[in-house]
mmCIF file of C-alpha atoms in Angstrom:
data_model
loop_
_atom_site.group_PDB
_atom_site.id
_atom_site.type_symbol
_atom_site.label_atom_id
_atom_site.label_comp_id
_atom_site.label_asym_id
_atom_site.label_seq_id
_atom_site.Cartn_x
_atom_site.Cartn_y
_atom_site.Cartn_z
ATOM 1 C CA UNK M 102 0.000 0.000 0.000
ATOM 2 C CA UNK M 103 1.338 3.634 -0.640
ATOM 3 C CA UNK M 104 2.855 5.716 1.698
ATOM 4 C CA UNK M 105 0.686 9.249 1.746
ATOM 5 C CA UNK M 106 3.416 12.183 1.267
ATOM 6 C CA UNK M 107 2.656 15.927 2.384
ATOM 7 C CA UNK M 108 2.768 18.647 1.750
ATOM 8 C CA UNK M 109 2.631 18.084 -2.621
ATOM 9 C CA UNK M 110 4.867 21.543 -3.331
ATOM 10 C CA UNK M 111 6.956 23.339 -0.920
ATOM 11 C CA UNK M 112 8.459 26.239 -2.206
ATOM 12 C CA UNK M 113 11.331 28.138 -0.546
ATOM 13 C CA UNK M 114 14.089 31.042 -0.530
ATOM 14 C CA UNK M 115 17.292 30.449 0.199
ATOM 15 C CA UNK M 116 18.472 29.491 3.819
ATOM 16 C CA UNK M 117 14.779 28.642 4.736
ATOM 17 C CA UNK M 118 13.698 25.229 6.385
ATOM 18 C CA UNK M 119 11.033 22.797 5.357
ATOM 19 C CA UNK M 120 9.516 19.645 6.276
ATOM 20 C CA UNK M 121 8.043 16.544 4.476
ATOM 21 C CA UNK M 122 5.861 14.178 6.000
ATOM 22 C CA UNK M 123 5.121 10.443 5.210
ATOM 23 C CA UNK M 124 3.050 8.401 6.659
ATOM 24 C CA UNK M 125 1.374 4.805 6.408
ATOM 25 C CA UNK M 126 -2.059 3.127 7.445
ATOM 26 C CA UNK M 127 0.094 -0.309 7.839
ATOM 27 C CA UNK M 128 3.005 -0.967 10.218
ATOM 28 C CA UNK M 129 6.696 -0.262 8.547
ATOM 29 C CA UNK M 130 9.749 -2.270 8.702
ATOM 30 C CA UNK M 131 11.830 0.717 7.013
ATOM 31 C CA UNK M 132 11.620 4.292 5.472
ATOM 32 C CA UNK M 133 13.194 5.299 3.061
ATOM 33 C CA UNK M 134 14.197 8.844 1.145
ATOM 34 C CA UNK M 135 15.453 10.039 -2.296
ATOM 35 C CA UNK M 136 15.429 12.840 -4.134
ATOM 36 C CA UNK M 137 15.062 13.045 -7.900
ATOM 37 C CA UNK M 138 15.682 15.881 -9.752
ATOM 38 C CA UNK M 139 14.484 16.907 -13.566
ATOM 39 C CA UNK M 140 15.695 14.316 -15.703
ATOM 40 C CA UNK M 141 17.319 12.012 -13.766
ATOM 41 C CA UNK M 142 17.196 8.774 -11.294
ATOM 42 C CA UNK M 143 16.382 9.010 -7.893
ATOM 43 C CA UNK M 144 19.098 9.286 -5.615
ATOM 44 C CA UNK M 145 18.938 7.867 -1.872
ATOM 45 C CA UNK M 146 19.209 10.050 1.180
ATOM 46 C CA UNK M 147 18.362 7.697 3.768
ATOM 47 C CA UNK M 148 16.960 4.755 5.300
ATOM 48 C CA UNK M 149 15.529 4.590 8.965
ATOM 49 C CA UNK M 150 14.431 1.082 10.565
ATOM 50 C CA UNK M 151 11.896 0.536 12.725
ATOM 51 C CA UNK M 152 12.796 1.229 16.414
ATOM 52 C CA UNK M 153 12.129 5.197 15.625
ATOM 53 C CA UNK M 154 15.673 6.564 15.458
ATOM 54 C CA UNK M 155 16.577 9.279 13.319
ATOM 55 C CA UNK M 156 19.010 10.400 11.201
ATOM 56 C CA UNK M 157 21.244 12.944 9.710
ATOM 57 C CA UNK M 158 22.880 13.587 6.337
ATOM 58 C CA UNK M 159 24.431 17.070 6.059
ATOM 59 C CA UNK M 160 21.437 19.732 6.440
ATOM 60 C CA UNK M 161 19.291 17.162 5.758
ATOM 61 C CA UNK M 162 17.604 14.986 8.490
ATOM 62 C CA UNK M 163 15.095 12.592 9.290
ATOM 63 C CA UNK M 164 12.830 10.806 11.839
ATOM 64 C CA UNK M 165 10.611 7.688 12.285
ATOM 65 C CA UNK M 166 7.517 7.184 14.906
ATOM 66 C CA UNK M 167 7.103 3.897 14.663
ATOM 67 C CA UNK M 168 3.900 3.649 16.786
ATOM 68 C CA UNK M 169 2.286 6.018 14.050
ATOM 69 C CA UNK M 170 3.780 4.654 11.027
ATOM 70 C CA UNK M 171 4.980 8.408 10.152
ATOM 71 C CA UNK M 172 8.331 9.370 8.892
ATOM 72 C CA UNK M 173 9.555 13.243 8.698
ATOM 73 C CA UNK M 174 12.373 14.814 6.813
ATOM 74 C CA UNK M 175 13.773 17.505 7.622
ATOM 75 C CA UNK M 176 15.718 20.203 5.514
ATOM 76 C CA UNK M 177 17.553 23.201 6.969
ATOM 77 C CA UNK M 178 18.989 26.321 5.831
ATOM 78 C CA UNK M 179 17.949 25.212 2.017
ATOM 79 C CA UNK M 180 20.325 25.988 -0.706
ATOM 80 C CA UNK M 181 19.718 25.800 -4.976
ATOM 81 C CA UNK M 182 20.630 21.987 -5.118
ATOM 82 C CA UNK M 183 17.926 21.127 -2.614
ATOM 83 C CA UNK M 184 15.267 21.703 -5.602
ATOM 84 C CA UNK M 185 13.678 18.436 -6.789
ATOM 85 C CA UNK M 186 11.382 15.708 -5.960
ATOM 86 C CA UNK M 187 11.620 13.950 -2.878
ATOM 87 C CA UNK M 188 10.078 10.620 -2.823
ATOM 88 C CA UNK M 189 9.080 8.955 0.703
ATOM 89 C CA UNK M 190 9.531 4.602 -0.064
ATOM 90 C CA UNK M 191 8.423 2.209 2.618
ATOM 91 C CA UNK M 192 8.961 -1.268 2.859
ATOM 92 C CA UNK M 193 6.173 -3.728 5.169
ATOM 93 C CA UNK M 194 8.167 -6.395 5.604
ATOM 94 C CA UNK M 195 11.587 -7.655 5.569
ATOM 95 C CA UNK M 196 12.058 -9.015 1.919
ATOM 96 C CA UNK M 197 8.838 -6.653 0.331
ATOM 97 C CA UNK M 198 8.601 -4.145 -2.459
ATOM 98 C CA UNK M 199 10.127 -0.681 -1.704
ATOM 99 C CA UNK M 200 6.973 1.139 -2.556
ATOM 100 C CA UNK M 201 7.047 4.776 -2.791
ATOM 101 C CA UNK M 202 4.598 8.134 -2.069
ATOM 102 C CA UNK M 203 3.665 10.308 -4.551
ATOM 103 C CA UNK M 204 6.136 12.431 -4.195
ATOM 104 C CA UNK M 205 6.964 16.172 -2.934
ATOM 105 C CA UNK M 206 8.399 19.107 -5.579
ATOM 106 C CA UNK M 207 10.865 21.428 -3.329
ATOM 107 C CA UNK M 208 11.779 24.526 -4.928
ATOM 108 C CA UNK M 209 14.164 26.529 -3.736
ATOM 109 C CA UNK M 210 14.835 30.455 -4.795
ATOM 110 C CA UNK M 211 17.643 32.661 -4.338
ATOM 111 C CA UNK R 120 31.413 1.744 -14.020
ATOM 112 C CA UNK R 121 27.935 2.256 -14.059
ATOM 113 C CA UNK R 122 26.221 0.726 -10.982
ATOM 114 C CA UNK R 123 22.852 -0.200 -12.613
ATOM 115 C CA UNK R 124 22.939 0.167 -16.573
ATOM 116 C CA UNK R 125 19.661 0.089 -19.124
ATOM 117 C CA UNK R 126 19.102 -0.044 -22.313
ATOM 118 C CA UNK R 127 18.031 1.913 -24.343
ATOM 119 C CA UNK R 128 17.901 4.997 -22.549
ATOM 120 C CA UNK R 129 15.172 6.422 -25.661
ATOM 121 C CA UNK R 130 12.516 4.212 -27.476
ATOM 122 C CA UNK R 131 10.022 5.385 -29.554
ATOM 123 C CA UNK R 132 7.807 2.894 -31.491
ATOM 124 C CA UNK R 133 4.334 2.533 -32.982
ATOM 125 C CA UNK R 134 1.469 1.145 -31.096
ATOM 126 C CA UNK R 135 0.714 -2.469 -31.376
ATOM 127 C CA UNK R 136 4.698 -3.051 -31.475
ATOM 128 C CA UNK R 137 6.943 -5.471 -29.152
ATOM 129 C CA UNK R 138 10.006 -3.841 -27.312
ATOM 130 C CA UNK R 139 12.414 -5.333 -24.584
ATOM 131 C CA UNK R 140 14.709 -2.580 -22.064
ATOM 132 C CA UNK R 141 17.314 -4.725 -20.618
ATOM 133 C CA UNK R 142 18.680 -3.735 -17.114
ATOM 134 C CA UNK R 143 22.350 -4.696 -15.429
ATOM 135 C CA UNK R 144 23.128 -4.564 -12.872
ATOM 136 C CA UNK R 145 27.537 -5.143 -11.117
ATOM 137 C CA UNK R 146 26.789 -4.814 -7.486
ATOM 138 C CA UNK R 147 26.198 -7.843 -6.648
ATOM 139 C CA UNK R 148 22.920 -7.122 -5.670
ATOM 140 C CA UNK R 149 19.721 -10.192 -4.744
ATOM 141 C CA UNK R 150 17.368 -7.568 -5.504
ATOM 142 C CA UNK R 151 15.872 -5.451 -8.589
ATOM 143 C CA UNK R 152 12.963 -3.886 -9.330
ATOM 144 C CA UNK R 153 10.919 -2.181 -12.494
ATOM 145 C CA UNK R 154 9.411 1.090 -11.601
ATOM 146 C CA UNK R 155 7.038 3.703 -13.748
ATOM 147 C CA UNK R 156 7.225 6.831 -13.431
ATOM 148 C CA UNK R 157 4.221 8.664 -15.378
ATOM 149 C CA UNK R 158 3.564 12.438 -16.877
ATOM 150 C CA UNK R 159 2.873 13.420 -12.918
ATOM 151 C CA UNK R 160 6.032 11.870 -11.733
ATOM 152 C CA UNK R 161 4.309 8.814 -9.849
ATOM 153 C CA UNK R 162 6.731 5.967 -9.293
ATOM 154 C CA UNK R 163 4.902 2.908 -9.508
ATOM 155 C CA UNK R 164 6.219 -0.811 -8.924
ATOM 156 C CA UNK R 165 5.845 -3.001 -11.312
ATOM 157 C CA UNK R 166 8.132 -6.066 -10.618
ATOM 158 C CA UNK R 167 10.482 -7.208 -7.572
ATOM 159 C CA UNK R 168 12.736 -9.809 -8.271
ATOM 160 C CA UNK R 169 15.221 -11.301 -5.649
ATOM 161 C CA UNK R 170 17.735 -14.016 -6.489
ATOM 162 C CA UNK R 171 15.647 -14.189 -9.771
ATOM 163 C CA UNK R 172 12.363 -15.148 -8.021
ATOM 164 C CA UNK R 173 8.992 -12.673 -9.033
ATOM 165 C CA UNK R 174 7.967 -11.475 -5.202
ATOM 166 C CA UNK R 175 5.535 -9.120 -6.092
ATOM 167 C CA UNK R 176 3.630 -8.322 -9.231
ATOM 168 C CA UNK R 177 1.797 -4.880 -9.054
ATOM 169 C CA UNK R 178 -1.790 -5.067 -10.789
ATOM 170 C CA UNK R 179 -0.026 -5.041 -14.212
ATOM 171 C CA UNK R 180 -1.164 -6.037 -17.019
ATOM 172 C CA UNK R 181 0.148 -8.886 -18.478
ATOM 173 C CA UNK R 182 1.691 -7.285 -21.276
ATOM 174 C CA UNK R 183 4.364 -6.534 -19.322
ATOM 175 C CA UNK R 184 6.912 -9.601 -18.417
ATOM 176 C CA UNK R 185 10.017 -9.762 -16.664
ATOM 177 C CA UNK R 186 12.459 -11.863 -17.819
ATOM 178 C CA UNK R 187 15.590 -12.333 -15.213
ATOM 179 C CA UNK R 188 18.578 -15.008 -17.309
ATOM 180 C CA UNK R 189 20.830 -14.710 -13.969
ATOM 181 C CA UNK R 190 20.948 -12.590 -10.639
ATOM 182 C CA UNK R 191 22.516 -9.443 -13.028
ATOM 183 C CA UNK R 192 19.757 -8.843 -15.031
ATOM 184 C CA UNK R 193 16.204 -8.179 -15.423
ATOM 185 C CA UNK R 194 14.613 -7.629 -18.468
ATOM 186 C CA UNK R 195 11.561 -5.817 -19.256
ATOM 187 C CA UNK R 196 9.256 -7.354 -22.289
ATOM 188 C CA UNK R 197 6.166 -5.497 -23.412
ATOM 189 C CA UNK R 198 3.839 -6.651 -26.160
ATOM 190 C CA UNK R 199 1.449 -4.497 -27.851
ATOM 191 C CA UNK R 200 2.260 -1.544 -26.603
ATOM 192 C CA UNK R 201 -0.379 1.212 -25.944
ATOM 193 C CA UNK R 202 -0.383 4.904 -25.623
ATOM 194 C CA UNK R 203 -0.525 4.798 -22.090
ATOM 195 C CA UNK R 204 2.267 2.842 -22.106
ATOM 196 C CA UNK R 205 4.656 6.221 -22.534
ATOM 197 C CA UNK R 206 6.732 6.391 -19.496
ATOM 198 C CA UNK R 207 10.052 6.491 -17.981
ATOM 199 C CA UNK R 208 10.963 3.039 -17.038
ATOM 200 C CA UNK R 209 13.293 2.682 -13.902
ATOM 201 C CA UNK R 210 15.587 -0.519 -12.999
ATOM 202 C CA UNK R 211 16.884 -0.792 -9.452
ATOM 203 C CA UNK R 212 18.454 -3.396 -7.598
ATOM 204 C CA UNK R 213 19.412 -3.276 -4.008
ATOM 205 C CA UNK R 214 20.884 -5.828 -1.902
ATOM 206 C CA UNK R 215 17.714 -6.636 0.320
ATOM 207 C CA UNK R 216 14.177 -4.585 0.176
ATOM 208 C CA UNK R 217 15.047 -2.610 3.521
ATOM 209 C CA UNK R 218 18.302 -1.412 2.161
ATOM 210 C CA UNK R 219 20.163 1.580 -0.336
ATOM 211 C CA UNK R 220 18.501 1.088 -3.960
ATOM 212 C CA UNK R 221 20.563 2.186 -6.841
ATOM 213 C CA UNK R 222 18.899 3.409 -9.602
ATOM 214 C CA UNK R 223 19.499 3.210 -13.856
ATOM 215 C CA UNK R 224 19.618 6.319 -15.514
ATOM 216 C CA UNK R 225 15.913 5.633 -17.005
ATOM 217 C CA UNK R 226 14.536 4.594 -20.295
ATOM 218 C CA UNK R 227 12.267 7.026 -21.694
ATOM 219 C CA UNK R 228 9.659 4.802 -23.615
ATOM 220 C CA UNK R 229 7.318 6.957 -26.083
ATOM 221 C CA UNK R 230 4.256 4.939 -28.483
ATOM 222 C CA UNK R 231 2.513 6.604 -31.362
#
């Protein structure tokens, strides 16, 4: 089943913070994040496991409530490269299909 | 070297037609997938394969067949394609579901 993603557009200036939400009606073994820009693959950011840690990558963080099946990622002090799509993928079970949200379009300004 | 390598990166045929995209993949990976990303930049799963065993077939139609000759590849076989077949086709492979998936650089499939 697909994860729900929100907000669907965030748009931003320069050295402004956002969030993305994800969340799921089923329990989660792992979330996962990438970010796809115009014209090419997704690229990972990201995996949390269940347990509800959270996790950094440069500006870039994320978190994982496990008892509400909702995953958060954070983004700090944006800059130009932080435009594109960022795509929320969850996996049910150990050894199921990454499936993945709809997807969120960041633009940032200068 | 390319981690996850398809071919052809541009296809544009008639409707009705047959057409293959072949995905590699050198990482060693157990896992790869098919996605489809659409017009509004959906990406939808279409096959799973790990250690060349179908684990999940998404609701499509059965047009579409994966064909996996060893742990390295996965094919992608569509008959009589449709106009809502145009798409960007993704390969991925990963080494289990609930870890780092590596992407192809897309084919970009277009019918007329």
């Amino acid at each position: 089943q697909q994860p729900v993603q929100s907000p669907q557009a965030v748009i931003l200036r320069e050295g402004e913070d956002a969030v993305i939400n994800c969340s799921s009606s089923k329990a989660l073994y792992s979330v996962h994040w990438y970010r796809q820009k115009h014209g090419e693959a997704p690229v990972f950011l990201m995996i949390l496991l269940k347990g509800g840690e959270q996790k950094g990558h440069e500006k870039i963080s994320a978190s994982f409530n496990e008892k509400k099946q909702q995953s958060s990622l954070y983004l700090t002090a944006s800059q130009l490269s932080y435009s594109g799509t960022y795509f929320c993928g969850t996996v049910r079970q150990a050894g199921t299909a990454l499936i993945f949200g709809k997807g969120t379009t960041l633009s940032v300004s200068s | 070297d390319t981690a996850v390598s398809q071919t052809p990166k541009y296809l544009v045929t008639q409707m009705g037609n047959d057409k293959s995209i072949k995905c590699e993949q050198n990482l060693g990976h157990d896992t790869m997938y098919w996605y489809k990303q659409d017009s509004k930049k959906f990406l939808k799963i279409m096959f799973s394969y790990n250690n060349k065993e179908l684990i999940i077939n998404e609701t499509v139609p059965n047009r579409f067949s994966p064909k996996s000759p060893d742990k390295a590849h996965l094919n992608l076989h569509i008959n009589s394609l449709e106009l809502g077949d145009s798409a960007v086709y993704f390969c991925a492979s990963s080494q289990r579901s609930a870890a780092e998936a590596f992407f192809g650089q897309g084919t970009r499939l277009t019918v007329v």
